[in-house]
Amino acid sequence: MEKAAAQGDFLRPFTRNVDIASSHGAAWKKLRRCMNLGFSPQAIRARLPALMEEVEVFRDIMINRAGKDGVWGSVFTLKELVTMLTLDFIGRFTLDIRLHEQTTPLTPISAAMLDTLPQLRVFTHIGNVWSLFNPWVQFKLWYNVRVMDTWLAPFLKKRRDDLTAGKPPSGGATLVDTLLQTIATENPADATENRNVFDYVVAETKHTLFAGHETTAFSLAWLFRTLVQEPTILGKMMAEHDAVLGPDPNAIADRLREAPHLMGQLPYTTAVIKESMRIHTNVGTLRAAPPGASLYGPVGSGYEGVAFPTDQCVLWDGNFAIHRNPAYYPRPMEFLPKRWLTTDKDDPLPAATPTGPLSRARATV
């Protein structure tokens, strides 16, 4: 199904709909190929030494917040800290610049982005319709986007000029480098609104900042909370880290800088991350139901086989419910990283495999 118009309406004030989330069909496929290169395992490993610097800042902040000399530190909001970490990550990965959001006041681009998000709306209803006619809201949207574009322009132009001059990026190609090179080759403008390459890179940089910061921050916050509640799982993770990265936590950052491939040798840690994201899903997509489409009641619901017409409806995927469906994930409310690994002979648990009613051709509720 095509993306719902509401998704584009939500992003239009922010990206003018030249980002990947607003694109459809051939234009989306071309942009997706460009993004895939930027987020490939090779690209991530190349950026790992730079990203480790931001992790070390976060580690020091957490140690200071925890207190010392046996005295607890004050209570703080973890989400705020991991949000700042994520913004610093995006700055390094996308532009190869240090935003220092974790240690200094917000940069103009981050402040404008965070101030813009509450003004955006997925649907217009009686509770927010007034914002359509509120001149202050409209001004804030215009002003914040202008601040972001103005702040980004010199960085993006420098990256473009360096690439044009044949200067290789230091520390590996950034996401912007990849986009500037591949979008020019793919030339998606022939399938959209004749926007130039620079427009796409500006929009996609803002979209990456927007789409990546909160989802990643929530995932990290839930992961930390889960590890506190699951000491056995935490112990297994630490044992894996000791075996692969060494027992000295102060030396791990340097070891990863020297051998980034070691990140791929932590299967249990990867399984823990996947299991946390399964239970605490925080993303979704909006789709436009085509004429004549229906959803059907599943077996055992009391509405088995009953058609629920979806004409003129926006469909929001139910991954939150799917991830808790025992047909796909046995013992769905238990935190079981081993479901992502080879089945444990002593405690068998079927792997997370898409089998059951949702694998049928027609959609189900």
mmCIF file of C-alpha atoms in Angstrom:
data_model
loop_
_atom_site.group_PDB
_atom_site.id
_atom_site.type_symbol
_atom_site.label_atom_id
_atom_site.label_comp_id
_atom_site.label_asym_id
_atom_site.label_seq_id
_atom_site.Cartn_x
_atom_site.Cartn_y
_atom_site.Cartn_z
ATOM 1 C CA MET A 1 0.000 0.000 0.000
ATOM 2 C CA GLU A 2 1.143 3.546 -0.712
ATOM 3 C CA LYS A 3 2.002 5.861 2.153
ATOM 4 C CA ALA A 4 -0.906 7.861 3.479
ATOM 5 C CA ALA A 5 -1.133 11.513 2.558
ATOM 6 C CA ALA A 6 -1.211 12.309 6.284
ATOM 7 C CA GLN A 7 2.413 11.207 6.574
ATOM 8 C CA GLY A 8 3.477 13.715 3.940
ATOM 9 C CA ASP A 9 1.284 16.416 5.478
ATOM 10 C CA PHE A 10 3.051 15.896 8.799
ATOM 11 C CA LEU A 11 6.529 16.335 7.315
ATOM 12 C CA ARG A 12 5.798 19.052 4.741
ATOM 13 C CA PRO A 13 6.578 22.058 6.977
ATOM 14 C CA PHE A 14 9.800 20.358 8.052
ATOM 15 C CA THR A 15 11.267 18.900 4.837
ATOM 16 C CA ARG A 16 9.014 20.198 2.047
ATOM 17 C CA ASN A 17 8.387 16.522 1.275
ATOM 18 C CA VAL A 18 11.687 15.839 -0.455
ATOM 19 C CA ASP A 19 12.770 13.333 2.193
ATOM 20 C CA ILE A 20 12.612 9.562 1.940
ATOM 21 C CA ALA A 21 9.621 9.223 4.291
ATOM 22 C CA SER A 22 7.521 11.466 2.052
ATOM 23 C CA SER A 23 8.601 9.831 -1.226
ATOM 24 C CA HIS A 24 6.703 7.210 -3.206
ATOM 25 C CA GLY A 25 7.343 4.732 -5.969
ATOM 26 C CA ALA A 26 10.431 5.216 -8.147
ATOM 27 C CA ALA A 27 11.623 8.279 -6.225
ATOM 28 C CA TRP A 28 11.455 6.361 -2.944
ATOM 29 C CA LYS A 29 13.387 3.404 -4.387
ATOM 30 C CA LYS A 30 16.193 5.662 -5.578
ATOM 31 C CA LEU A 31 16.462 7.514 -2.280
ATOM 32 C CA ARG A 32 16.302 4.232 -0.400
ATOM 33 C CA ARG A 33 19.269 2.884 -2.342
ATOM 34 C CA CYS A 34 21.229 6.005 -1.438
ATOM 35 C CA MET A 35 20.326 5.671 2.238
ATOM 36 C CA ASN A 36 21.215 1.973 2.271
ATOM 37 C CA LEU A 37 24.792 2.790 1.291
ATOM 38 C CA GLY A 38 25.046 5.371 4.054
ATOM 39 C CA PHE A 39 23.858 2.917 6.707
ATOM 40 C CA SER A 40 25.745 -0.145 5.475
ATOM 41 C CA PRO A 41 27.786 -2.144 8.025
ATOM 42 C CA GLN A 42 30.967 -0.921 6.343
ATOM 43 C CA ALA A 43 29.902 2.728 6.673
ATOM 44 C CA ILE A 44 28.976 2.273 10.325
ATOM 45 C CA ARG A 45 32.264 0.563 11.170
ATOM 46 C CA ALA A 46 34.176 3.384 9.477
ATOM 47 C CA ARG A 47 32.423 5.937 11.695
ATOM 48 C CA LEU A 48 32.765 3.880 14.895
ATOM 49 C CA PRO A 49 35.971 5.551 16.203
ATOM 50 C CA ALA A 50 34.285 8.962 16.010
ATOM 51 C CA LEU A 51 31.089 7.689 17.602
ATOM 52 C CA MET A 52 33.066 6.176 20.470
ATOM 53 C CA GLU A 53 34.107 9.679 21.529
ATOM 54 C CA GLU A 54 30.456 10.582 22.080
ATOM 55 C CA VAL A 55 29.893 7.357 24.034
ATOM 56 C CA GLU A 56 32.821 8.222 26.313
ATOM 57 C CA VAL A 57 31.252 11.603 27.065
ATOM 58 C CA PHE A 58 27.985 9.844 27.931
ATOM 59 C CA ARG A 59 29.829 7.355 30.146
ATOM 60 C CA ASP A 60 31.524 10.135 32.105
ATOM 61 C CA ILE A 61 28.211 11.950 32.580
ATOM 62 C CA MET A 62 26.549 8.776 33.864
ATOM 63 C CA ILE A 63 29.400 8.089 36.288
ATOM 64 C CA ASN A 64 29.183 11.635 37.676
ATOM 65 C CA ARG A 65 25.383 11.409 37.988
ATOM 66 C CA ALA A 66 25.620 8.109 39.882
ATOM 67 C CA GLY A 67 27.306 9.732 42.865
ATOM 68 C CA LYS A 68 30.570 8.850 44.628
ATOM 69 C CA ASP A 69 32.027 7.717 47.920
ATOM 70 C CA GLY A 70 29.029 5.463 48.479
ATOM 71 C CA VAL A 71 26.520 8.313 48.233
ATOM 72 C CA TRP A 72 23.763 8.191 45.633
ATOM 73 C CA GLY A 73 23.579 11.012 43.112
ATOM 74 C CA SER A 74 20.375 12.962 42.561
ATOM 75 C CA VAL A 75 17.515 11.553 40.489
ATOM 76 C CA PHE A 76 17.617 12.509 36.826
ATOM 77 C CA THR A 77 15.715 11.740 33.630
ATOM 78 C CA LEU A 78 17.562 9.178 31.548
ATOM 79 C CA LYS A 79 15.617 10.025 28.395
ATOM 80 C CA GLU A 80 17.062 13.542 28.355
ATOM 81 C CA LEU A 81 20.634 12.255 28.543
ATOM 82 C CA VAL A 82 20.205 9.594 25.859
ATOM 83 C CA THR A 83 18.456 12.148 23.629
ATOM 84 C CA MET A 84 21.495 14.410 23.814
ATOM 85 C CA LEU A 85 23.750 11.407 23.149
ATOM 86 C CA THR A 86 21.692 10.514 20.077
ATOM 87 C CA LEU A 87 21.863 14.072 18.729
ATOM 88 C CA ASP A 88 25.644 13.996 19.116
ATOM 89 C CA PHE A 89 25.696 10.642 17.338
ATOM 90 C CA ILE A 90 23.708 12.009 14.419
ATOM 91 C CA GLY A 91 25.991 15.030 14.134
ATOM 92 C CA ARG A 92 29.081 12.813 13.910
ATOM 93 C CA PHE A 93 27.543 10.203 11.641
ATOM 94 C CA THR A 94 25.793 12.612 9.291
ATOM 95 C CA LEU A 95 28.138 15.603 9.095
ATOM 96 C CA ASP A 96 31.294 14.558 10.966
ATOM 97 C CA ILE A 97 30.948 17.487 13.344
ATOM 98 C CA ARG A 98 30.749 17.548 17.134
ATOM 99 C CA LEU A 99 27.544 19.180 18.315
ATOM 100 C CA HIS A 100 28.446 18.822 22.024
ATOM 101 C CA GLU A 101 24.747 18.603 22.897
ATOM 102 C CA GLN A 102 25.603 16.476 25.937
ATOM 103 C CA THR A 103 27.808 19.110 27.544
ATOM 104 C CA THR A 104 26.798 22.545 26.208
ATOM 105 C CA PRO A 105 23.564 24.418 25.423
ATOM 106 C CA LEU A 106 21.709 23.151 22.366
ATOM 107 C CA THR A 107 23.018 24.131 18.953
ATOM 108 C CA PRO A 108 20.615 26.192 16.797
ATOM 109 C CA ILE A 109 19.724 23.220 14.586
ATOM 110 C CA SER A 110 18.811 20.939 17.501
ATOM 111 C CA ALA A 111 16.939 23.669 19.370
ATOM 112 C CA ALA A 112 14.948 24.585 16.265
ATOM 113 C CA MET A 113 14.167 20.938 15.515
ATOM 114 C CA LEU A 114 12.956 20.191 19.041
ATOM 115 C CA ASP A 115 10.854 23.366 19.047
ATOM 116 C CA THR A 116 9.301 22.448 15.689
ATOM 117 C CA LEU A 117 8.139 18.938 16.522
ATOM 118 C CA PRO A 118 5.294 19.955 18.891
ATOM 119 C CA GLN A 119 3.929 22.190 16.131
ATOM 120 C CA LEU A 120 3.631 19.343 13.611
ATOM 121 C CA ARG A 121 0.449 17.278 13.470
ATOM 122 C CA VAL A 122 -0.510 13.989 11.868
ATOM 123 C CA PHE A 123 -4.238 14.714 11.772
ATOM 124 C CA THR A 124 -6.248 17.898 12.064
ATOM 125 C CA HIS A 125 -9.008 17.632 14.646
ATOM 126 C CA ILE A 126 -11.010 19.866 16.942
ATOM 127 C CA GLY A 127 -8.158 19.973 19.440
ATOM 128 C CA ASN A 128 -5.546 21.402 17.061
ATOM 129 C CA VAL A 129 -7.478 22.981 14.182
ATOM 130 C CA TRP A 130 -6.865 26.439 15.635
ATOM 131 C CA SER A 131 -3.134 26.055 14.887
ATOM 132 C CA LEU A 132 -3.937 26.229 11.166
ATOM 133 C CA PHE A 133 -4.971 29.843 11.643
ATOM 134 C CA ASN A 134 -2.620 30.796 14.469
ATOM 135 C CA PRO A 135 -0.050 33.213 13.000
ATOM 136 C CA TRP A 136 2.413 32.550 15.824
ATOM 137 C CA VAL A 137 2.471 28.792 15.102
ATOM 138 C CA GLN A 138 2.927 29.396 11.394
ATOM 139 C CA PHE A 139 5.717 31.876 12.082
ATOM 140 C CA LYS A 140 7.475 29.431 14.416
ATOM 141 C CA LEU A 141 7.367 26.711 11.761
ATOM 142 C CA TRP A 142 8.779 29.036 9.122
ATOM 143 C CA TYR A 143 11.416 30.507 11.411
ATOM 144 C CA ASN A 144 12.665 27.199 12.835
ATOM 145 C CA VAL A 145 13.014 25.600 9.418
ATOM 146 C CA ARG A 146 14.901 28.668 8.213
ATOM 147 C CA VAL A 147 17.241 28.442 11.217
ATOM 148 C CA MET A 148 17.935 24.775 10.455
ATOM 149 C CA ASP A 149 18.532 25.371 6.753
ATOM 150 C CA THR A 150 20.794 28.355 7.422
ATOM 151 C CA TRP A 151 22.817 26.437 9.993
ATOM 152 C CA LEU A 152 23.182 23.384 7.732
ATOM 153 C CA ALA A 153 24.037 25.182 4.488
ATOM 154 C CA PRO A 154 27.722 25.999 5.119
ATOM 155 C CA PHE A 155 28.511 22.493 6.377
ATOM 156 C CA LEU A 156 26.789 20.824 3.447
ATOM 157 C CA LYS A 157 28.366 23.158 0.902
ATOM 158 C CA LYS A 158 31.830 22.481 2.322
ATOM 159 C CA ARG A 159 31.289 18.728 2.080
ATOM 160 C CA ARG A 160 30.075 19.143 -1.489
ATOM 161 C CA ASP A 161 33.034 21.338 -2.438
ATOM 162 C CA ASP A 162 35.515 18.913 -0.862
ATOM 163 C CA LEU A 163 34.028 16.002 -2.775
ATOM 164 C CA THR A 164 34.034 17.987 -5.996
ATOM 165 C CA ALA A 165 37.706 18.837 -5.430
ATOM 166 C CA GLY A 166 38.507 15.195 -4.841
ATOM 167 C CA LYS A 167 39.313 15.581 -1.145
ATOM 168 C CA PRO A 168 38.482 12.326 0.652
ATOM 169 C CA PRO A 169 36.559 12.695 3.912
ATOM 170 C CA SER A 170 38.640 12.176 7.029
ATOM 171 C CA GLY A 171 37.600 9.279 9.186
ATOM 172 C CA GLY A 172 35.431 7.652 6.528
ATOM 173 C CA ALA A 173 32.503 8.894 4.478
ATOM 174 C CA THR A 174 29.624 10.467 6.372
ATOM 175 C CA LEU A 175 25.970 10.013 5.509
ATOM 176 C CA VAL A 176 26.000 13.429 3.818
ATOM 177 C CA ASP A 177 29.026 12.423 1.722
ATOM 178 C CA THR A 178 27.208 9.310 0.583
ATOM 179 C CA LEU A 179 24.030 11.234 -0.221
ATOM 180 C CA LEU A 180 25.851 13.957 -2.158
ATOM 181 C CA GLN A 181 27.604 11.357 -4.278
ATOM 182 C CA THR A 182 24.845 8.818 -4.793
ATOM 183 C CA ILE A 183 21.876 11.159 -5.203
ATOM 184 C CA ALA A 184 23.722 12.976 -7.958
ATOM 185 C CA THR A 185 24.243 9.617 -9.661
ATOM 186 C CA GLU A 186 20.699 8.370 -9.084
ATOM 187 C CA ASN A 187 19.191 11.756 -10.033
ATOM 188 C CA PRO A 188 15.826 11.276 -8.272
ATOM 189 C CA ALA A 189 14.610 14.648 -9.518
ATOM 190 C CA ASP A 190 13.435 13.068 -12.760
ATOM 191 C CA ALA A 191 10.732 11.238 -10.793
ATOM 192 C CA THR A 192 9.685 14.040 -8.438
ATOM 193 C CA GLU A 193 9.463 17.824 -8.523
ATOM 194 C CA ASN A 194 12.776 18.693 -10.214
ATOM 195 C CA ARG A 195 14.401 19.518 -6.912
ATOM 196 C CA ASN A 196 18.177 19.732 -7.086
ATOM 197 C CA VAL A 197 20.550 17.428 -5.270
ATOM 198 C CA PHE A 198 21.282 19.965 -2.547
ATOM 199 C CA ASP A 199 17.559 20.224 -1.659
ATOM 200 C CA TYR A 200 17.425 16.478 -1.125
ATOM 201 C CA VAL A 201 20.520 16.407 1.062
ATOM 202 C CA VAL A 202 19.258 19.297 3.217
ATOM 203 C CA ALA A 203 15.862 17.645 3.635
ATOM 204 C CA GLU A 204 17.286 14.212 4.362
ATOM 205 C CA THR A 205 19.769 15.585 6.901
ATOM 206 C CA LYS A 206 16.916 17.251 8.793
ATOM 207 C CA HIS A 207 14.804 14.115 8.478
ATOM 208 C CA THR A 208 17.619 11.971 9.881
ATOM 209 C CA LEU A 209 17.928 14.324 12.842
ATOM 210 C CA PHE A 210 14.170 14.232 13.396
ATOM 211 C CA ALA A 211 13.463 10.551 12.739
ATOM 212 C CA GLY A 212 16.556 9.191 14.439
ATOM 213 C CA HIS A 213 16.857 11.121 17.658
ATOM 214 C CA GLU A 214 13.703 10.218 19.594
ATOM 215 C CA THR A 215 13.304 6.615 18.426
ATOM 216 C CA THR A 216 16.910 5.834 19.326
ATOM 217 C CA ALA A 217 16.665 7.671 22.639
ATOM 218 C CA PHE A 218 13.533 5.731 23.651
ATOM 219 C CA SER A 219 15.164 2.441 22.648
ATOM 220 C CA LEU A 220 18.247 3.198 24.740
ATOM 221 C CA ALA A 221 16.210 4.301 27.757
ATOM 222 C CA TRP A 222 14.094 1.141 27.693
ATOM 223 C CA LEU A 223 17.209 -0.999 27.230
ATOM 224 C CA PHE A 224 18.911 0.457 30.305
ATOM 225 C CA ARG A 225 15.742 0.038 32.348
ATOM 226 C CA THR A 226 15.392 -3.588 31.262
ATOM 227 C CA LEU A 227 18.995 -4.428 32.144
ATOM 228 C CA VAL A 228 18.450 -3.062 35.655
ATOM 229 C CA GLN A 229 15.405 -5.315 36.021
ATOM 230 C CA GLU A 230 17.141 -8.371 34.516
ATOM 231 C CA PRO A 231 20.420 -8.888 36.429
ATOM 232 C CA THR A 232 20.949 -12.391 34.989
ATOM 233 C CA ILE A 233 20.742 -11.080 31.435
ATOM 234 C CA LEU A 234 23.010 -8.166 32.350
ATOM 235 C CA GLY A 235 25.539 -10.642 33.749
ATOM 236 C CA LYS A 236 25.538 -12.637 30.517
ATOM 237 C CA MET A 237 26.083 -9.488 28.498
ATOM 238 C CA MET A 238 28.996 -8.450 30.692
ATOM 239 C CA ALA A 239 30.533 -11.913 30.377
ATOM 240 C CA GLU A 240 30.287 -11.680 26.586
ATOM 241 C CA HIS A 241 31.893 -8.235 26.640
ATOM 242 C CA ASP A 242 34.746 -9.518 28.835
ATOM 243 C CA ALA A 243 35.350 -12.431 26.464
ATOM 244 C CA VAL A 244 35.277 -10.397 23.235
ATOM 245 C CA LEU A 245 36.398 -6.915 24.298
ATOM 246 C CA GLY A 246 38.541 -7.702 27.330
ATOM 247 C CA PRO A 247 37.904 -7.420 31.090
ATOM 248 C CA ASP A 248 39.122 -3.816 31.474
ATOM 249 C CA PRO A 249 36.191 -1.455 30.780
ATOM 250 C CA ASN A 250 38.558 1.524 30.454
ATOM 251 C CA ALA A 251 40.315 -0.148 27.529
ATOM 252 C CA ILE A 252 37.234 -1.170 25.564
ATOM 253 C CA ALA A 253 36.868 2.095 23.639
ATOM 254 C CA ASP A 254 40.434 1.922 22.342
ATOM 255 C CA ARG A 255 40.017 -1.754 21.495
ATOM 256 C CA LEU A 256 36.938 -1.007 19.410
ATOM 257 C CA ARG A 257 38.727 1.829 17.639
ATOM 258 C CA GLU A 258 41.481 -0.569 16.667
ATOM 259 C CA ALA A 259 39.132 -3.416 15.733
ATOM 260 C CA PRO A 260 35.605 -2.147 14.899
ATOM 261 C CA HIS A 261 34.698 -5.573 13.521
ATOM 262 C CA LEU A 262 34.456 -6.859 17.109
ATOM 263 C CA MET A 263 31.027 -5.214 17.298
ATOM 264 C CA GLY A 264 29.859 -8.038 15.039
ATOM 265 C CA GLN A 265 31.068 -10.681 17.498
ATOM 266 C CA LEU A 266 28.545 -9.910 20.231
ATOM 267 C CA PRO A 267 25.578 -12.139 19.332
ATOM 268 C CA TYR A 268 24.062 -12.177 22.820
ATOM 269 C CA THR A 269 24.245 -8.391 23.128
ATOM 270 C CA THR A 270 22.615 -8.082 19.712
ATOM 271 C CA ALA A 271 19.853 -10.451 20.810
ATOM 272 C CA VAL A 272 19.246 -8.365 23.957
ATOM 273 C CA ILE A 273 18.898 -5.214 21.847
ATOM 274 C CA LYS A 274 16.482 -6.925 19.442
ATOM 275 C CA GLU A 275 14.375 -8.292 22.278
ATOM 276 C CA SER A 276 14.175 -4.887 23.938
ATOM 277 C CA MET A 277 13.081 -3.285 20.666
ATOM 278 C CA ARG A 278 10.516 -6.060 20.131
ATOM 279 C CA ILE A 279 8.770 -5.383 23.411
ATOM 280 C CA HIS A 280 9.190 -1.617 23.400
ATOM 281 C CA THR A 281 8.366 -0.800 19.800
ATOM 282 C CA ASN A 282 8.190 2.931 19.112
ATOM 283 C CA VAL A 283 7.913 3.287 15.328
ATOM 284 C CA GLY A 284 5.211 2.752 12.748
ATOM 285 C CA THR A 285 3.988 3.761 9.326
ATOM 286 C CA LEU A 286 0.785 5.186 7.869
ATOM 287 C CA ARG A 287 -0.684 3.615 4.723
ATOM 288 C CA ALA A 288 -3.536 4.592 2.434
ATOM 289 C CA ALA A 289 -6.029 1.771 1.933
ATOM 290 C CA PRO A 290 -6.816 1.289 -1.767
ATOM 291 C CA PRO A 291 -10.456 1.080 -2.909
ATOM 292 C CA GLY A 292 -12.053 -2.234 -2.020
ATOM 293 C CA ALA A 293 -9.452 -3.213 0.596
ATOM 294 C CA SER A 294 -10.634 -4.840 3.820
ATOM 295 C CA LEU A 295 -9.176 -6.240 6.984
ATOM 296 C CA TYR A 296 -10.502 -9.592 8.249
ATOM 297 C CA GLY A 297 -11.123 -10.792 11.759
ATOM 298 C CA PRO A 298 -8.562 -13.405 12.833
ATOM 299 C CA VAL A 299 -9.264 -16.891 14.116
ATOM 300 C CA GLY A 300 -10.543 -16.947 17.673
ATOM 301 C CA SER A 301 -11.505 -13.282 17.772
ATOM 302 C CA GLY A 302 -15.251 -13.827 17.493
ATOM 303 C CA TYR A 303 -15.102 -11.989 14.161
ATOM 304 C CA GLU A 304 -13.320 -14.667 12.146
ATOM 305 C CA GLY A 305 -13.685 -13.980 8.433
ATOM 306 C CA VAL A 306 -15.690 -10.786 8.988
ATOM 307 C CA ALA A 307 -14.592 -8.059 6.568
ATOM 308 C CA PHE A 308 -13.895 -4.587 7.918
ATOM 309 C CA PRO A 309 -13.879 -2.208 4.918
ATOM 310 C CA THR A 310 -11.024 0.310 4.933
ATOM 311 C CA ASP A 311 -12.076 2.624 2.091
ATOM 312 C CA GLN A 312 -11.021 6.218 2.811
ATOM 313 C CA CYS A 313 -9.155 5.040 5.913
ATOM 314 C CA VAL A 314 -5.570 5.551 7.004
ATOM 315 C CA LEU A 315 -4.050 2.288 8.221
ATOM 316 C CA TRP A 316 -1.489 2.384 11.008
ATOM 317 C CA ASP A 317 0.545 -0.807 11.228
ATOM 318 C CA GLY A 318 0.023 -2.845 14.390
ATOM 319 C CA ASN A 319 3.622 -3.878 15.072
ATOM 320 C CA PHE A 320 3.202 -3.120 18.770
ATOM 321 C CA ALA A 321 0.481 -5.792 18.941
ATOM 322 C CA ILE A 322 2.222 -8.130 16.491
ATOM 323 C CA HIS A 323 5.310 -8.176 18.701
ATOM 324 C CA ARG A 324 3.136 -9.365 21.576
ATOM 325 C CA ASN A 325 1.281 -11.991 19.567
ATOM 326 C CA PRO A 326 2.059 -15.510 20.884
ATOM 327 C CA ALA A 327 1.542 -16.870 17.352
ATOM 328 C CA TYR A 328 4.837 -15.236 16.444
ATOM 329 C CA TYR A 329 6.607 -14.818 19.766
ATOM 330 C CA PRO A 330 5.912 -17.563 22.334
ATOM 331 C CA ARG A 331 5.764 -16.204 25.887
ATOM 332 C CA PRO A 332 5.561 -12.726 24.363
ATOM 333 C CA MET A 333 5.656 -10.692 27.588
ATOM 334 C CA GLU A 334 8.832 -12.358 28.843
ATOM 335 C CA PHE A 335 12.196 -10.814 28.050
ATOM 336 C CA LEU A 336 13.928 -13.723 26.302
ATOM 337 C CA PRO A 337 16.967 -12.776 24.198
ATOM 338 C CA LYS A 338 17.498 -16.423 23.294
ATOM 339 C CA ARG A 339 14.501 -16.284 20.949
ATOM 340 C CA TRP A 340 16.875 -14.485 18.551
ATOM 341 C CA LEU A 341 19.559 -17.145 18.942
ATOM 342 C CA THR A 342 19.790 -20.873 18.353
ATOM 343 C CA THR A 343 17.126 -22.721 20.356
ATOM 344 C CA ASP A 344 18.292 -23.667 23.837
ATOM 345 C CA LYS A 345 18.016 -27.465 24.179
ATOM 346 C CA ASP A 346 17.410 -27.225 27.927
ATOM 347 C CA ASP A 347 14.620 -24.688 27.551
ATOM 348 C CA PRO A 348 13.276 -24.930 24.002
ATOM 349 C CA LEU A 349 11.694 -21.825 22.580
ATOM 350 C CA PRO A 350 10.691 -21.477 18.940
ATOM 351 C CA ALA A 351 12.618 -18.812 17.105
ATOM 352 C CA ALA A 352 10.890 -15.565 16.149
ATOM 353 C CA THR A 353 9.580 -16.641 12.746
ATOM 354 C CA PRO A 354 6.657 -15.065 10.830
ATOM 355 C CA THR A 355 4.257 -17.978 10.820
ATOM 356 C CA GLY A 356 0.580 -17.971 11.657
ATOM 357 C CA PRO A 357 -2.480 -16.034 10.533
ATOM 358 C CA LEU A 358 -0.591 -12.892 9.474
ATOM 359 C CA SER A 359 1.428 -14.854 6.916
ATOM 360 C CA ARG A 360 -1.672 -15.315 4.802
ATOM 361 C CA ALA A 361 -2.090 -13.264 1.668
ATOM 362 C CA ARG A 362 -4.922 -11.161 3.019
ATOM 363 C CA ALA A 363 -4.437 -8.788 5.934
ATOM 364 C CA THR A 364 -5.876 -9.543 9.355
ATOM 365 C CA VAL A 365 -6.782 -7.387 12.304
#
